[in-house]
Amino acid sequence: TEMSSSLKQFSSVLPRGSLAYINGVWSDSKSRAVFPVTNPFNNELVATTANCDVEDAKLAVESARIAFAKWSRETTARDRSAILSRWFRIMEREKENLAKLLTLEQGKPLAEAKGEIDYSSSFLDWYSGEARRVYGQVVPAAVLNREHVHIREPIGVVALITPWNFPTAMIARKAAAALSVGCTLVIKPAEDTPLSALAFAQTGEEAGIPKGVLNVLPSDRSNSASIGRFLCESTDVDAISFTGSTAVGKILLSQSASTVKRVCLELGGNAPLLVFQSADIDVAVKGTMASKFRGSGQTCVSANRLFVHSSIVKEYVDKLKTAMSALKTGDGLASGTTQGPLINDRAVAKTEELLKDATDKGAKIVLGGSRGAGCCFQPTLITGITPDMRIAHEEIFAPIAAIHEFDDETEVVKRANSTRSGLAGYMFSKDQAQVYRVTRSLQVGMIGVNEGLMSCAEAAFGGVKESGLGREGAGQGIDEFTQWKYICQQH
């Protein structure tokens, strides 16, 4: 493997270059194949890393299976809590290096990358406490001289398949919960961002994670599908936890059916953002900016369809345009950058297609609308969205604010719900009766009311309909990685 000069400064978080991590050993893939990791801003090589295949995945699963017996049976909740707590402190210590590494391979502005590392470490902190609160139940028996007990046990070996848009956070949110209850892990990071996963493993190793408990399998796109299939179909893997597109989630769910394993899915979104007549427009614009332009619009909870009441749409658009005009697109490591690049050329091409389809059908570009340097795309404001446009229905995953007008509450709720996605939603209103009605009517798993940023370790994250199964974070996060056992004892 090869490590570029730009990575050598991060030796504290990536000391062995960019290798696979299996059974506590940093090594090449069995085939010794490698693949490039590039900076999406300028397409420069960041590093080459091990290109794992199914043979490597088999080794990782075997290692996790062997380690599970000790990790789940020979460590106490207090032991696991202490390791997660140390890991949290290491992540805090290394925040600057971890954030710079993340920006190099993912592109987001350094300030956002630092925020992601803080968010990631917060799950280690939270689940270091939750590890000691995995309670069971004593159930009154229906007959005399009998005791009924419910206990919770770790589900076993868990495969984590994670995306590129939050390459550290999406691993940390899953891993902290799974490890806290005694599960072991095989992690398959996105091909665009494997270095952050390897750095996360390195900090875990320093914190005291035993060998085999956490394994990382970087691979390129050509090997990802076969590794995913193996993990889904292996009887030595007890659960799959996936964050990514709905299309891939459905494939993994189907492939897991043969072994009837637990599947936790956090899939695509098509988040509605509703701005009502009574809204404080300054608050609504601030919330829109936070939700829509974080990660250059490349988040599953990004506001995707901006529904604005016709009586205030002009004021809202004018103020949103002013706020968007202050955004600076460029290299995520450069001072002052607020919008990094899209992840690759395919993402830029899709953005251009959506925008062309909309303008061909009558939409008006108010701001932006063009590609910038590298894979950057200008923050774009577009009005006049109609139902026949692709952008009205598809997840954008780019910095495009698409404005839909509405006149009636019942009408807009119906439009907001007219999708098979149901991850997040947002509403802005000072009418508390309206807040009550709309929050109960929107078919989503999470709602921000007068707020554009709502995710945290203490709150349950997940969606409904085709946006996923299960929840991550909060006390509910351990549900995905534990199973109930009923013990009936005669006295």
XYZ file of C-alpha atoms in Angstrom:
491
model
C 0.000 0.000 0.000
C 0.963 3.589 -0.484
C 0.419 6.642 1.727
C 0.652 10.099 0.190
C 2.588 12.913 1.848
C -0.712 14.602 2.673
C -1.571 11.699 4.976
C 1.703 11.389 6.839
C 0.770 14.231 9.183
C -2.091 12.045 10.436
C 0.162 9.277 11.740
C -1.523 9.394 15.156
C -4.818 8.227 13.663
C -3.581 6.220 10.670
C -0.164 4.914 11.772
C 0.022 1.915 9.461
C -0.997 3.613 6.265
C -4.222 2.516 4.681
C -4.657 -1.211 5.206
C -7.441 -3.580 6.132
C -7.966 -4.277 9.843
C -8.851 -7.918 10.561
C -8.535 -9.750 13.875
C -6.518 -6.926 15.392
C -3.932 -6.959 12.594
C -3.285 -4.246 9.997
C -2.620 -6.013 6.726
C -3.048 -6.043 2.976
C -5.969 -7.879 1.456
C -5.309 -11.550 0.758
C -5.010 -10.785 -2.947
C -2.761 -7.781 -2.183
C -5.001 -5.712 -4.464
C -5.363 -1.994 -3.774
C -7.577 0.847 -4.977
C -7.197 4.650 -4.996
C -8.885 7.095 -2.625
C -9.119 10.546 -4.186
C -9.963 14.050 -3.016
C -13.345 14.956 -4.604
C -12.380 18.630 -4.839
C -9.386 18.197 -7.144
C -9.383 14.451 -7.869
C -5.848 14.169 -6.476
C -4.750 10.851 -5.000
C -4.997 10.818 -1.214
C -3.908 7.218 -0.718
C -4.183 3.708 -2.040
C -5.773 1.238 0.318
C -6.356 -2.488 0.590
C -9.033 -3.754 -1.790
C -10.719 -6.528 0.173
C -12.858 -9.264 -1.347
C -15.035 -12.109 -0.079
C -12.036 -14.102 1.157
C -11.074 -11.219 3.418
C -14.688 -10.898 4.527
C -14.710 -14.570 5.538
C -11.642 -14.012 7.706
C -13.201 -10.950 9.300
C -16.465 -12.753 10.081
C -14.588 -15.747 11.516
C -12.528 -13.405 13.696
C -15.639 -11.577 14.906
C -17.395 -14.889 15.663
C -14.481 -16.154 17.768
C -14.117 -12.809 19.538
C -17.837 -12.681 20.322
C -17.588 -15.536 22.826
C -15.117 -13.586 24.961
C -16.392 -10.052 24.385
C -19.974 -10.943 25.280
C -19.239 -13.413 28.119
C -15.916 -12.388 29.637
C -16.358 -8.622 29.824
C -18.830 -6.866 32.071
C -20.982 -3.915 31.103
C -18.645 -1.845 33.232
C -15.610 -3.094 31.264
C -17.205 -2.196 27.952
C -18.319 1.152 29.328
C -14.747 1.989 30.355
C -13.388 1.189 26.874
C -16.027 3.329 25.160
C -15.303 6.160 27.578
C -11.563 6.001 26.807
C -12.372 5.891 23.103
C -14.478 9.042 23.473
C -11.553 10.887 25.057
C -9.161 9.715 22.326
C -11.555 10.954 19.648
C -11.705 14.314 21.381
C -7.911 14.464 21.566
C -7.528 13.592 17.889
C -10.416 15.694 16.570
C -8.235 17.958 14.436
C -6.441 15.079 12.682
C -9.584 13.011 12.240
C -11.436 15.996 10.778
C -8.682 16.854 8.303
C -8.502 13.252 7.165
C -12.271 13.201 6.714
C -12.200 16.397 4.635
C -9.393 15.070 2.435
C -11.368 12.029 1.297
C -14.960 13.308 1.601
C -14.641 17.000 0.770
C -16.843 18.657 3.379
C -15.579 21.913 4.943
C -13.225 21.433 7.863
C -15.640 23.074 10.302
C -18.314 20.546 9.325
C -15.818 17.693 9.587
C -14.946 18.779 13.133
C -18.646 18.827 13.893
C -18.948 15.293 12.556
C -16.128 14.080 14.803
C -17.839 15.688 17.809
C -21.108 14.046 16.796
C -19.358 10.698 16.326
C -17.642 10.753 19.685
C -20.895 11.736 21.400
C -22.220 8.239 20.660
C -19.212 6.655 22.359
C -19.903 8.869 25.351
C -23.644 8.129 25.365
C -23.341 4.364 24.992
C -20.575 4.161 27.576
C -23.435 5.014 29.928
C -26.118 2.936 28.228
C -23.886 -0.150 28.457
C -24.701 -0.254 32.172
C -28.433 0.246 31.679
C -29.415 -2.787 29.574
C -32.120 -3.976 31.915
C -34.303 -7.080 31.877
C -37.668 -7.807 33.489
C -39.125 -9.983 36.221
C -42.673 -10.897 35.188
C -45.325 -12.046 37.716
C -46.070 -15.693 36.961
C -49.529 -17.018 36.230
C -49.061 -20.017 38.536
C -47.548 -20.577 41.964
C -43.937 -21.664 42.530
C -42.744 -20.374 39.182
C -40.560 -17.438 38.169
C -40.643 -15.688 34.799
C -37.606 -13.613 33.780
C -36.866 -11.692 30.598
C -33.196 -10.955 29.889
C -31.549 -9.122 26.988
C -28.575 -10.686 25.222
C -26.272 -9.353 22.491
C -27.444 -10.524 19.096
C -23.949 -11.626 17.979
C -21.802 -10.649 15.010
C -23.065 -7.480 13.330
C -22.086 -6.291 9.843
C -22.083 -2.525 9.443
C -22.332 -1.231 5.876
C -21.906 2.519 5.873
C -22.052 5.504 3.469
C -19.611 8.186 2.374
C -21.531 11.291 3.438
C -20.825 10.787 7.164
C -17.920 8.334 7.020
C -17.122 8.448 10.739
C -20.501 9.269 12.259
C -22.498 6.509 10.601
C -20.019 3.940 11.868
C -19.797 5.429 15.360
C -23.571 5.625 15.819
C -23.947 1.930 15.063
C -20.698 0.642 16.544
C -21.043 2.327 19.930
C -24.482 0.811 20.495
C -23.507 -2.662 19.275
C -20.253 -2.825 21.217
C -21.867 -1.534 24.405
C -24.127 -4.586 24.640
C -21.434 -7.139 23.724
C -21.691 -7.554 19.943
C -18.689 -7.809 17.626
C -18.382 -6.007 14.304
C -17.419 -6.351 10.660
C -17.421 -2.921 9.031
C -17.687 -2.394 5.273
C -17.155 1.360 4.675
C -18.065 3.156 1.455
C -15.477 2.887 -1.296
C -15.128 6.693 -1.455
C -14.228 7.112 2.224
C -12.414 4.089 3.728
C -9.703 6.091 5.524
C -12.030 7.537 8.143
C -13.219 4.019 8.973
C -9.640 2.817 9.378
C -8.798 5.810 11.547
C -11.846 5.070 13.689
C -10.576 1.501 14.123
C -7.129 2.775 15.075
C -8.557 5.008 17.814
C -10.625 2.045 19.025
C -7.549 -0.137 19.151
C -5.811 2.494 21.286
C -8.843 2.588 23.582
C -8.506 -1.149 24.223
C -10.911 -2.877 21.839
C -9.696 -6.525 21.828
C -8.587 -8.202 18.620
C -11.390 -9.535 16.459
C -14.072 -7.406 18.116
C -13.895 -4.755 15.393
C -12.855 -5.460 11.790
C -12.727 -3.100 8.790
C -12.939 -4.205 5.143
C -12.192 -1.413 2.656
C -12.987 -2.262 -0.951
C -13.723 -0.603 -4.249
C -17.128 -0.538 -5.925
C -16.474 -3.719 -7.934
C -16.023 -5.828 -4.764
C -18.658 -4.152 -2.606
C -21.661 -6.067 -3.947
C -20.098 -9.507 -3.447
C -18.936 -8.647 0.068
C -22.401 -7.338 0.902
C -24.048 -10.493 -0.397
C -21.695 -12.696 1.604
C -22.389 -10.764 4.818
C -26.143 -11.000 4.262
C -26.118 -14.711 3.468
C -23.581 -15.849 6.069
C -25.050 -17.773 8.989
C -22.163 -16.465 11.109
C -23.471 -12.901 10.776
C -26.438 -12.290 13.047
C -27.470 -8.785 12.005
C -26.961 -6.261 9.217
C -27.008 -2.530 9.922
C -26.968 -0.423 6.774
C -27.133 3.277 6.007
C -27.425 4.216 2.357
C -29.784 4.305 -0.587
C -33.223 2.730 -0.541
C -32.379 0.692 -3.638
C -29.348 -0.943 -2.019
C -31.214 -1.386 1.265
C -33.881 -3.419 -0.508
C -31.213 -5.654 -2.039
C -29.607 -6.281 1.353
C -32.998 -6.984 2.932
C -33.774 -9.494 0.210
C -30.363 -11.169 0.512
C -30.764 -11.456 4.292
C -34.059 -13.312 3.975
C -32.366 -16.680 3.475
C -30.884 -16.534 6.981
C -33.772 -14.577 8.586
C -31.305 -12.241 10.274
C -32.005 -8.913 11.942
C -31.765 -6.039 9.470
C -31.593 -2.403 10.545
C -31.926 0.041 7.656
C -31.521 3.809 7.525
C -32.359 4.627 3.919
C -33.023 7.534 1.602
C -35.138 10.534 2.420
C -37.268 13.052 0.565
C -37.734 15.464 3.439
C -40.504 18.051 3.190
C -39.933 21.463 4.772
C -43.164 23.381 5.356
C -43.181 27.141 5.922
C -46.622 28.342 7.057
C -48.112 31.836 7.095
C -47.428 32.369 10.785
C -43.768 31.346 10.580
C -40.974 33.646 11.659
C -39.369 33.901 8.232
C -35.903 34.639 9.590
C -36.107 31.491 11.729
C -37.408 29.526 8.722
C -34.549 30.703 6.505
C -31.969 29.891 9.180
C -33.470 26.406 9.602
C -33.573 25.885 5.848
C -29.915 26.800 5.486
C -28.921 24.411 8.266
C -30.901 21.491 6.875
C -30.462 22.045 3.142
C -26.793 23.014 2.813
C -25.029 20.922 5.443
C -22.719 18.572 3.570
C -23.547 20.458 0.339
C -27.038 18.955 0.535
C -25.665 15.403 0.647
C -27.470 14.177 3.752
C -30.435 11.846 4.012
C -32.265 14.370 6.218
C -31.647 17.373 3.938
C -34.749 19.410 3.237
C -35.622 18.160 -0.244
C -38.986 19.759 -1.009
C -39.443 23.305 0.298
C -43.177 24.021 0.568
C -43.798 27.737 1.209
C -47.182 29.410 1.681
C -47.956 31.613 -1.322
C -48.617 34.686 0.865
C -45.005 34.728 2.143
C -43.111 33.018 -0.666
C -41.592 36.231 -2.084
C -40.197 37.366 1.274
C -38.913 33.880 2.048
C -37.212 33.488 -1.358
C -35.614 36.935 -1.141
C -34.182 36.240 2.318
C -33.089 32.727 1.366
C -31.303 34.118 -1.692
C -29.435 36.605 0.482
C -28.389 33.870 2.906
C -27.313 31.532 0.108
C -25.281 34.283 -1.562
C -22.979 34.287 1.459
C -22.005 30.634 0.940
C -18.488 30.001 -0.375
C -17.834 26.898 -2.456
C -14.392 25.347 -2.701
C -11.721 23.181 -1.102
C -12.932 21.968 2.280
C -9.497 22.589 3.812
C -9.367 26.210 2.614
C -10.219 28.987 5.048
C -13.728 30.361 4.639
C -15.140 27.474 2.610
C -18.719 26.669 3.614
C -19.636 24.328 0.734
C -17.373 21.494 -0.299
C -17.607 19.412 -3.482
C -20.115 16.721 -4.298
C -18.660 13.281 -3.756
C -17.872 12.436 -7.403
C -18.645 13.150 -11.050
C -21.704 10.875 -11.013
C -23.252 13.065 -8.317
C -22.589 16.203 -10.361
C -24.085 14.626 -13.484
C -27.269 13.680 -11.611
C -27.567 17.218 -10.239
C -27.248 18.698 -13.716
C -29.871 16.279 -15.053
C -32.396 17.199 -12.353
C -31.830 20.896 -12.897
C -32.133 20.675 -16.691
C -35.347 18.660 -16.434
C -36.840 21.291 -14.112
C -35.848 24.307 -16.203
C -36.990 22.614 -19.415
C -40.408 22.299 -17.789
C -40.624 25.925 -16.674
C -38.761 26.245 -13.366
C -36.773 29.447 -12.832
C -33.201 29.582 -11.507
C -32.949 32.482 -9.038
C -29.364 31.818 -7.945
C -26.516 29.511 -8.994
C -27.199 26.638 -11.344
C -23.693 25.763 -12.542
C -20.843 23.419 -11.785
C -17.823 24.902 -10.042
C -14.239 23.711 -9.687
C -13.708 19.972 -9.454
C -16.903 18.304 -8.261
C -18.279 21.485 -6.699
C -21.753 22.705 -7.596
C -22.982 26.222 -6.922
C -25.669 26.581 -4.222
C -28.777 26.875 -6.363
C -32.188 28.411 -5.681
C -34.991 27.399 -8.037
C -38.681 28.369 -8.041
C -41.793 27.299 -9.897
C -41.551 23.599 -9.109
C -44.442 21.563 -10.516
C -45.411 17.895 -10.000
C -44.267 16.846 -13.487
C -40.637 17.631 -12.685
C -38.243 14.926 -11.487
C -36.907 17.263 -8.812
C -40.378 17.319 -7.250
C -40.140 13.611 -6.404
C -36.507 12.456 -6.396
C -33.989 12.849 -3.592
C -31.726 15.673 -4.789
C -28.585 15.076 -2.678
C -27.074 18.356 -3.853
C -27.163 22.059 -2.850
C -30.404 22.867 -4.673
C -33.232 24.620 -2.809
C -36.370 23.822 -4.803
C -39.411 25.960 -3.897
C -42.964 24.581 -4.065
C -45.863 26.948 -3.289
C -49.033 25.991 -1.390
C -52.186 27.661 -0.056
C -53.853 25.158 2.263
C -52.628 23.127 5.256
C -54.508 19.973 4.337
C -53.282 20.225 0.759
C -49.622 20.636 1.696
C -49.658 17.784 4.209
C -51.096 15.532 1.514
C -48.361 16.622 -0.892
C -45.673 16.158 1.750
C -46.884 12.604 2.392
C -47.175 11.677 -1.303
C -43.917 9.720 -1.327
C -42.721 6.291 -0.267
C -39.949 7.971 1.741
C -40.483 8.980 5.345
C -37.254 9.812 7.139
C -37.315 13.455 8.276
C -39.579 16.468 7.963
C -39.495 20.100 9.048
C -42.145 22.703 9.727
C -42.045 26.368 10.631
C -45.072 27.871 12.351
C -45.904 29.904 15.477
C -49.437 28.459 15.600
C -49.265 25.755 18.294
C -52.547 24.161 17.267
C -51.180 23.869 13.746
C -47.908 22.429 15.056
C -49.892 19.749 16.881
C -51.993 18.870 13.819
C -49.151 18.789 11.310
C -46.589 16.912 13.429
C -49.181 14.184 14.022
C -50.071 14.036 10.319
C -46.659 13.992 8.638
C -45.595 10.439 7.782
C -41.952 10.655 8.844
C -39.842 9.255 11.658
C -38.420 12.619 12.808
C -39.734 16.172 12.711
C -37.936 19.449 13.374
C -40.320 22.200 14.494
C -38.786 25.646 13.913
C -35.441 23.835 13.816
C -33.265 22.564 10.974
C -30.736 20.493 12.938
C -32.196 17.856 15.240
C -29.977 14.773 15.311
C -28.067 13.954 18.501
C -26.937 10.904 20.471
C -29.784 11.289 22.952
C -32.558 11.109 20.311
C -33.842 8.178 18.256
C -32.926 8.423 14.555
C -34.864 6.532 11.878
C -37.677 6.595 9.373
C -40.922 5.016 8.238
C -42.185 3.576 4.943
C -39.237 2.923 2.593
C -36.849 5.085 4.613
C -35.900 2.249 6.879
C -36.368 -0.233 9.676
C -35.368 0.308 13.304
C -33.838 3.219 15.172
C -30.313 4.378 15.966
C -29.200 6.528 18.873
C -30.904 7.088 22.240
C -32.009 4.202 24.420
C -33.744 2.688 21.398
C -30.406 2.216 19.628
C -29.536 -0.902 21.611
C -32.776 -2.604 20.544
C -31.267 -3.392 17.143
C -28.352 -5.276 18.691
C -30.037 -7.220 21.496
C -32.618 -9.989 21.665
C -34.954 -11.006 24.448
C -34.717 -14.366 26.177
C -37.533 -15.703 28.367
C -36.545 -17.945 31.299
C -39.265 -19.902 33.099
C -38.077 -21.552 36.339
C -40.034 -23.913 38.597
C -39.232 -23.634 42.344
